[in-house]
Coordinates of C-alpha atoms in Angstrom, one line a residue:
M1 CA 122.8 62.8 2.3
S2 CA 119.7 65.1 1.7
E3 CA 121.8 68.3 0.3
T4 CA 122.8 68.1 -3.8
N5 CA 126.0 68.9 -5.5
S6 CA 125.4 72.1 -5.9
D7 CA 124.3 73.0 -3.3
L8 CA 127.4 70.5 -1.1
R9 CA 131.0 72.9 -4.0
E10 CA 128.8 76.1 -2.0
M11 CA 128.5 74.9 1.4
V12 CA 132.6 74.2 0.4
R13 CA 133.5 77.4 -1.3
Q14 CA 131.9 79.3 0.8
R15 CA 133.8 77.0 3.8
Y16 CA 136.8 78.0 2.3
A17 CA 136.6 81.6 0.7
A18 CA 135.8 82.2 4.6
A19 CA 139.0 80.7 5.8
A20 CA 140.9 82.1 2.8
A21 CA 139.8 85.8 4.7
Q22 CA 140.2 84.9 7.9
V23 CA 144.3 84.2 6.7
S24 CA 144.5 87.3 4.5
G25 CA 143.2 89.3 8.0
G26 CA 146.4 87.6 9.7
G27 CA 144.3 84.3 10.7
T28 CA 145.5 80.8 10.3
A29 CA 142.9 78.0 8.5
C30 CA 142.4 74.5 8.8
C31 CA 140.0 71.6 7.7
G32 CA 138.8 70.5 10.4
A33 CA 134.9 71.6 11.5
Q34 CA 136.3 75.2 12.7
A35 CA 138.1 77.3 9.4
I36 CA 140.6 78.7 11.9
E37 CA 141.7 76.0 14.1
I38 CA 144.7 74.0 13.9
D39 CA 145.8 70.8 15.6
D40 CA 148.1 67.6 14.5
N41 CA 145.9 66.0 11.6
F42 CA 145.1 68.8 9.4
G43 CA 147.0 72.2 8.7
S44 CA 151.3 72.6 8.3
P45 CA 152.1 70.8 11.0
L46 CA 152.3 67.9 8.9
Y47 CA 154.8 69.9 6.7
A48 CA 158.8 70.2 7.7
A49 CA 159.6 72.8 9.9
A50 CA 162.4 73.4 6.3
E51 CA 159.2 73.5 3.7
R52 CA 157.7 76.1 5.7
E53 CA 160.6 78.2 6.8
A54 CA 160.9 78.4 2.6
L55 CA 157.4 79.8 2.1
P56 CA 155.5 82.9 2.2
A57 CA 153.6 82.4 6.0
E58 CA 150.4 83.4 3.9
A59 CA 150.7 80.2 2.2
V60 CA 152.0 77.9 5.6
A61 CA 148.4 79.7 7.4
A62 CA 145.8 78.5 4.8
S63 CA 147.1 74.7 4.3
L64 CA 144.3 73.1 4.7
G65 CA 145.1 69.6 4.2
C66 CA 145.3 65.6 5.6
G67 CA 148.7 65.9 5.1
N68 CA 151.2 65.9 2.4
P69 CA 151.5 65.0 -1.2
T70 CA 154.5 67.2 -2.1
A71 CA 156.2 64.7 0.6
V72 CA 155.1 61.2 -1.2
A73 CA 154.2 62.0 -4.5
D74 CA 158.3 62.1 -5.9
L75 CA 158.3 64.7 -8.4
R76 CA 161.2 65.2 -10.2
E77 CA 162.4 67.7 -12.7
G78 CA 160.6 68.8 -15.3
E79 CA 157.8 67.7 -14.8
R80 CA 154.1 69.7 -15.3
V81 CA 152.5 68.3 -12.1
L82 CA 148.4 69.4 -11.4
D83 CA 147.3 70.3 -7.9
L84 CA 143.6 69.5 -7.3
G85 CA 141.9 72.9 -5.2
S86 CA 145.0 74.0 -4.7
G87 CA 144.1 76.8 -2.2
G88 CA 146.3 78.9 -1.2
G89 CA 149.4 77.0 -3.3
I90 CA 150.9 75.8 0.0
D91 CA 151.5 72.4 -2.3
V92 CA 151.2 74.1 -6.1
L93 CA 154.3 75.8 -4.6
L94 CA 156.9 73.5 -2.4
S95 CA 156.1 71.0 -5.7
A96 CA 157.4 74.2 -8.3
R97 CA 161.6 74.3 -6.2
R98 CA 161.4 70.4 -6.9
V99 CA 160.0 70.1 -10.7
G100 CA 163.1 73.0 -11.1
S101 CA 162.4 75.7 -14.2
T102 CA 162.0 73.3 -16.6
G103 CA 159.0 72.2 -15.1
R104 CA 155.7 73.3 -14.8
V105 CA 152.7 73.7 -12.2
F106 CA 149.2 74.2 -12.3
G107 CA 147.2 74.7 -9.0
L108 CA 142.8 74.3 -10.1
D109 CA 141.1 75.8 -7.7
M110 CA 136.9 77.3 -7.4
T111 CA 137.4 80.0 -4.6
E112 CA 138.0 83.6 -5.6
E113 CA 139.3 84.2 -2.8
M114 CA 141.8 81.3 -2.6
L115 CA 142.2 82.1 -5.7
A116 CA 143.7 85.7 -5.4
L117 CA 145.9 84.9 -2.1
A118 CA 147.3 82.3 -3.7
L119 CA 148.3 84.5 -7.4
A120 CA 149.6 87.0 -4.1
N121 CA 151.6 83.6 -2.6
R122 CA 153.3 83.6 -5.3
R123 CA 154.1 86.9 -6.0
K124 CA 155.8 86.3 -2.5
A125 CA 157.5 83.5 -3.5
G126 CA 159.2 85.0 -6.6
A127 CA 157.8 81.9 -8.5
T128 CA 157.7 82.0 -12.4
N129 CA 156.6 78.0 -13.2
V130 CA 152.6 78.4 -11.9
E131 CA 149.9 79.0 -12.6
F132 CA 146.4 78.9 -11.4
L133 CA 143.3 78.0 -12.7
K134 CA 139.6 79.0 -11.7
G135 CA 137.6 76.3 -11.6
T136 CA 136.1 72.9 -10.3
I137 CA 138.8 69.4 -10.0
E138 CA 135.5 67.9 -11.6
A139 CA 135.7 69.6 -14.8
I140 CA 139.4 70.1 -15.2
P141 CA 140.0 73.2 -17.0
L142 CA 143.0 71.4 -19.0
P143 CA 144.0 69.3 -21.7
A144 CA 144.0 65.6 -22.3
N145 CA 147.8 64.0 -22.0
S146 CA 148.9 67.5 -19.9
I147 CA 150.2 66.2 -16.7
D148 CA 152.6 64.5 -15.6
V149 CA 151.2 64.0 -11.8
V150 CA 148.5 64.9 -10.4
I151 CA 148.8 65.9 -7.0
S152 CA 146.0 67.1 -4.1
N153 CA 145.7 67.8 -0.8
C154 CA 142.4 66.9 1.3
V155 CA 140.0 68.0 -1.6
I156 CA 138.8 65.4 -3.2
N157 CA 136.2 63.7 0.0
L158 CA 134.6 67.5 -0.5
S159 CA 133.5 66.3 -3.4
A160 CA 130.1 65.2 -4.1
D161 CA 130.9 63.7 -7.8
K162 CA 134.4 61.2 -7.2
A163 CA 133.9 59.6 -10.9
A164 CA 133.9 62.7 -12.5
V165 CA 137.7 63.8 -10.2
F166 CA 138.9 60.7 -11.2
A167 CA 137.4 60.7 -15.1
E168 CA 138.8 64.3 -15.2
T169 CA 142.5 63.2 -13.4
Y170 CA 142.5 60.1 -16.0
R171 CA 142.1 62.2 -18.5
V172 CA 144.4 65.4 -18.0
L173 CA 147.5 62.8 -16.8
A174 CA 149.5 62.0 -19.9
P175 CA 150.2 57.6 -19.9
G176 CA 152.4 56.5 -17.8
G177 CA 151.3 59.2 -15.3
R178 CA 150.7 59.1 -11.5
L179 CA 149.1 60.8 -8.7
G180 CA 149.9 61.0 -5.7
V181 CA 147.2 62.5 -3.0
S182 CA 146.6 63.5 0.3
D183 CA 143.1 62.2 1.2
V184 CA 140.2 61.3 3.8
V185 CA 139.8 57.5 3.7
A186 CA 137.3 55.4 6.0
D187 CA 137.4 52.2 6.9
D188 CA 135.3 49.5 4.7
T189 CA 133.6 49.3 7.8
L190 CA 130.9 52.1 8.1
S191 CA 128.1 53.2 7.0
P192 CA 127.7 56.4 4.6
Q193 CA 126.1 57.8 7.5
Q194 CA 128.7 56.6 10.9
R195 CA 131.3 58.5 8.8
A196 CA 128.4 62.2 8.5
E197 CA 128.4 61.6 12.6
R198 CA 131.8 61.9 12.9
G199 CA 132.8 65.1 10.8
D200 CA 130.3 67.4 8.6
F201 CA 131.1 66.7 4.6
V202 CA 133.3 70.6 4.1
G203 CA 134.7 69.1 7.9
C204 CA 136.6 66.5 5.7
I205 CA 134.8 63.8 7.2
A206 CA 131.0 63.0 5.9
G207 CA 132.4 62.8 2.8
A208 CA 135.1 60.3 2.6
L209 CA 135.1 57.6 0.2
S210 CA 136.3 53.9 1.6
F211 CA 139.2 51.9 1.3
A212 CA 137.5 49.7 -0.4
E213 CA 135.3 53.2 -2.0
Y214 CA 138.4 53.9 -3.5
R215 CA 140.4 51.5 -4.8
E216 CA 137.0 50.6 -7.2
G217 CA 136.9 54.3 -8.1
L218 CA 140.3 54.5 -9.5
A219 CA 139.9 51.5 -11.1
A220 CA 136.5 52.0 -13.1
A221 CA 138.4 55.0 -14.1
G222 CA 141.0 52.7 -15.4
F223 CA 143.9 53.4 -13.1
T224 CA 146.5 50.5 -12.1
D225 CA 149.0 50.2 -9.1
I226 CA 146.8 52.1 -6.2
E227 CA 148.1 52.1 -3.7
I228 CA 145.8 54.1 -0.1
R229 CA 148.2 53.7 2.5
P230 CA 147.1 55.6 6.0
T231 CA 149.1 57.3 7.8
H232 CA 147.3 58.9 10.9
A233 CA 143.0 58.9 11.9
V234 CA 141.5 62.2 12.5
A235 CA 138.0 60.4 13.5
E236 CA 137.1 57.0 14.9
G237 CA 137.6 54.6 11.4
M238 CA 138.5 57.5 9.2
H239 CA 142.0 58.1 8.3
S240 CA 144.5 60.4 5.8
A241 CA 145.9 58.1 3.6
I242 CA 148.8 58.9 0.9
V243 CA 146.5 57.5 -2.0
R244 CA 149.1 56.7 -5.5
A245 CA 148.3 55.1 -8.5
A246 CA 148.5 55.0 -12.5
K247 CA 147.5 56.1 -15.7
P248 CA 149.2 52.9 -17.8
A249 CA 151.4 53.7 -20.3
A250 CA 150.6 53.1 -24.0
S251 CA 151.8 49.7 -24.8
D252 CA 151.7 47.3 -28.1
D253 CA 148.7 44.7 -26.0
A254 CA 146.2 47.6 -24.5
C255 CA 147.7 50.7 -27.6
C256 CA 146.6 53.8 -25.9
G257 CA 143.8 52.1 -23.9
V258 CA 142.3 50.3 -26.7
T259 CA 143.1 46.5 -27.2
A260 CA 143.4 45.2 -30.4
C261 CA 144.5 48.7 -32.0
C262 CA 143.3 49.1 -35.7
T263 CA 141.5 46.3 -36.4
S264 CA 138.3 45.1 -36.1
A265 CA 137.8 43.9 -32.8
E266 CA 139.5 46.9 -31.1
Q267 CA 137.9 47.6 -28.2
A268 CA 138.5 50.3 -24.9
A269 CA 140.7 47.8 -22.2
H270 CA 138.4 49.1 -19.8
P271 CA 134.8 48.6 -18.7
G272 CA 132.2 51.3 -19.3
T273 CA 133.9 53.6 -21.6
T274 CA 134.1 53.3 -25.8
V275 CA 137.1 52.5 -27.7
A276 CA 136.6 56.4 -29.1
E277 CA 136.8 57.9 -25.3
A278 CA 140.4 55.7 -25.2
E279 CA 141.9 56.4 -27.8
G280 CA 140.8 60.6 -27.0
A281 CA 142.0 59.9 -23.0
S282 CA 145.4 58.6 -24.0
G283 CA 146.1 61.3 -27.3
C284 CA 148.0 58.5 -29.5
G285 CA 145.2 57.4 -31.8
C286 CA 146.1 54.2 -34.2
Q287 CA 149.8 53.8 -34.8
G288 CA 149.0 51.4 -38.0

């Protein structure tokens, strides 16, 4: 792919800015090749009717995803949730209802137009436990260990630096935290060129990882209990999938990502990570 990371990011931003403007003007948006079309593979049809009816119409119309991450993330009362690429806010608002008044939900998006739409939808929904942040999913503007659950809906595949997304997601999750996202994933037999033939990058197809690449990327960032389950086809050899993983809880054997904690033999539990990086990501330090 000849485009630079910044070029691809700008292409994505422009597509979703246009989608937000379309919704604000009374249209609908979709993750497919035409931003105002909807089919059974993308968008609001993937949510239950009761969920759609409980939200502002603009939040539903701006649904861009390939799944329903709130249905698989097993959100609990009082949890702190982060939605990567929150768009018009549909998954943030649904999550806010699940975690209740003692929980908190953050939506992260880089597109001013989507953030404006999401803020309007928050006001219409009367959600008081919701905050929307401007930023990229490769550099999440939240402290380490501050989130219990990270969700996302057909957004990670849009990033040109997925290793950074996985590393940042791992960093902001508290020990024992979990990842539960919907994303487009390719068959292992498809090359990047074959994936590109099936759709464009900003249309959620060309940038998709294969099943093996997704597992390897999550494992390299430190995640365990990785599960990737396809739900429906979005193109030949390309699938919407549920992706689950966990950040290990602190233990005596691997204290905050470090083995032999607080001894001269201590080392990072995961290859490619320094002791300082592992302890910094965990936030718990040595336990003496």
